[in-house]
Amino acid sequence: MANSREAELDYPLGAALPAPGSSIAVASGVRWVRMKLPFELDHINLWLLRDRLDDVEGWTIVDCGITNEATMAAWEEVFATQLDGLPVLRVVVTHMHPDHMGLAHWLTQRWSHDAHDCRLWISATDYNAARLASASTTSFGGDGVAAHFMRHGLVDPDSIAKVRARRNYYASMVPTVPERFRRLMDGMRLQIGGRDWQCIAGYGHAPEHMALHCADLNALISGDMVLPRISTNVMVIDLEPEADPLTLYLASLERLRSLPAATLVLPSHGRPFVGLQRRIEQLREHHDERFAEVMAACAERPHSAADIVPILFKRALDLHQLTFAMGEAIAHLHGLWMRGRLRRTLGADGVFRFATA
Ligand SMILES: [Zn+2]
């Protein structure tokens, strides 16, 4: 959801955005690249880190963009003009979502040769989730997702038919995943260009998201865990129907709160900003307000997730947005259910409804 208090954040780099195929320096040895996305969220930020690996000078790329001709062409432009003639040495991916993982297969292949393996670095959880999702024709759509949403009260036959028919969603943007990877774990320190970048695991948005913090540069590559303009998507998906991702997400934010106040946050969407603690407070308040709305509704009468959607999202939603909204509504209900503030009952109609405990 849009951040109505974005003005409380600072944008030290101003309004400048990197043109496609170009980049902007944001810190010593760190360059910002922006690629187009064919969604309402129309871009992703990617990062180039000047590196030296196995005595070879070059670059580490953080996140990839989705697989399509336009993104590959933009990358080629970046390679030709932004890397000072040096190679890409490795590809770090913050998490398995298609806009981050999409071109990992192509980038690692493009830069591997006899004398060097350009390796994908990612958490093991997200690596395996990506492989499964890319190989499956039903992830993010299909019968399992339709059944999940019907359980939560989405009964409109047109929407259900569309969810059922949506196949290949992930694989269309991530047709394949590199066959090998190097595992990122929480607390691990990556040496990139002579500086330590520490991995900070985060949960609730992706299976095991890795943010990267460099104390030397006072910079945080926050991935999707902290974004300045929109709240991070947190949803319960059909693979893990009883999950409580919002509690995990909010706990993960707390782990970022202790970073220095002057940290330059490099988010995957929007512009680099300063104000990490302010943004974390905004997100907490945002979800507390949503929790309060859900509690008030469920105190009146039992509500399914589908009943909650128009309370949380006061605007018309297309299918893509509706599936996100359903997932988010379930996440808010589950956060309260797992805390014992709501109880869940399965109606004779096969729909879960939540009432105050
Ligand atoms: Zn994501």
Tab-separated table of C-alpha atoms and ligand atoms in Angstrom, residues 94-100 205-206 209 223-224 232-233 269, ligand 1:
chain	number	residue	atom	x	y	z
A	94	THR	CA	18.195	-11.109	-2.359
A	95	HIS	CA	15.220	-13.448	-2.807
A	96	MET	CA	13.410	-15.731	-5.227
A	97	HIS	CA	10.706	-13.409	-6.570
A	98	PRO	CA	10.723	-13.190	-10.372
A	99	ASP	CA	11.880	-9.577	-10.666
A	100	HIS	CA	14.944	-10.403	-8.550
A	205	HIS	CA	8.036	-11.493	2.303
A	206	ALA	CA	9.983	-14.364	0.746
A	209	HIS	CA	15.291	-12.943	2.096
A	223	GLY	CA	15.814	-5.759	-1.145
A	224	ASP	CA	12.041	-5.795	-0.664
A	232	THR	CA	6.200	-4.736	1.473
A	233	ASN	CA	3.854	-7.453	0.244
A	269	HIS	CA	11.702	-0.280	-5.599
B	1	ZN	ZN	9.856	-9.620	-3.499
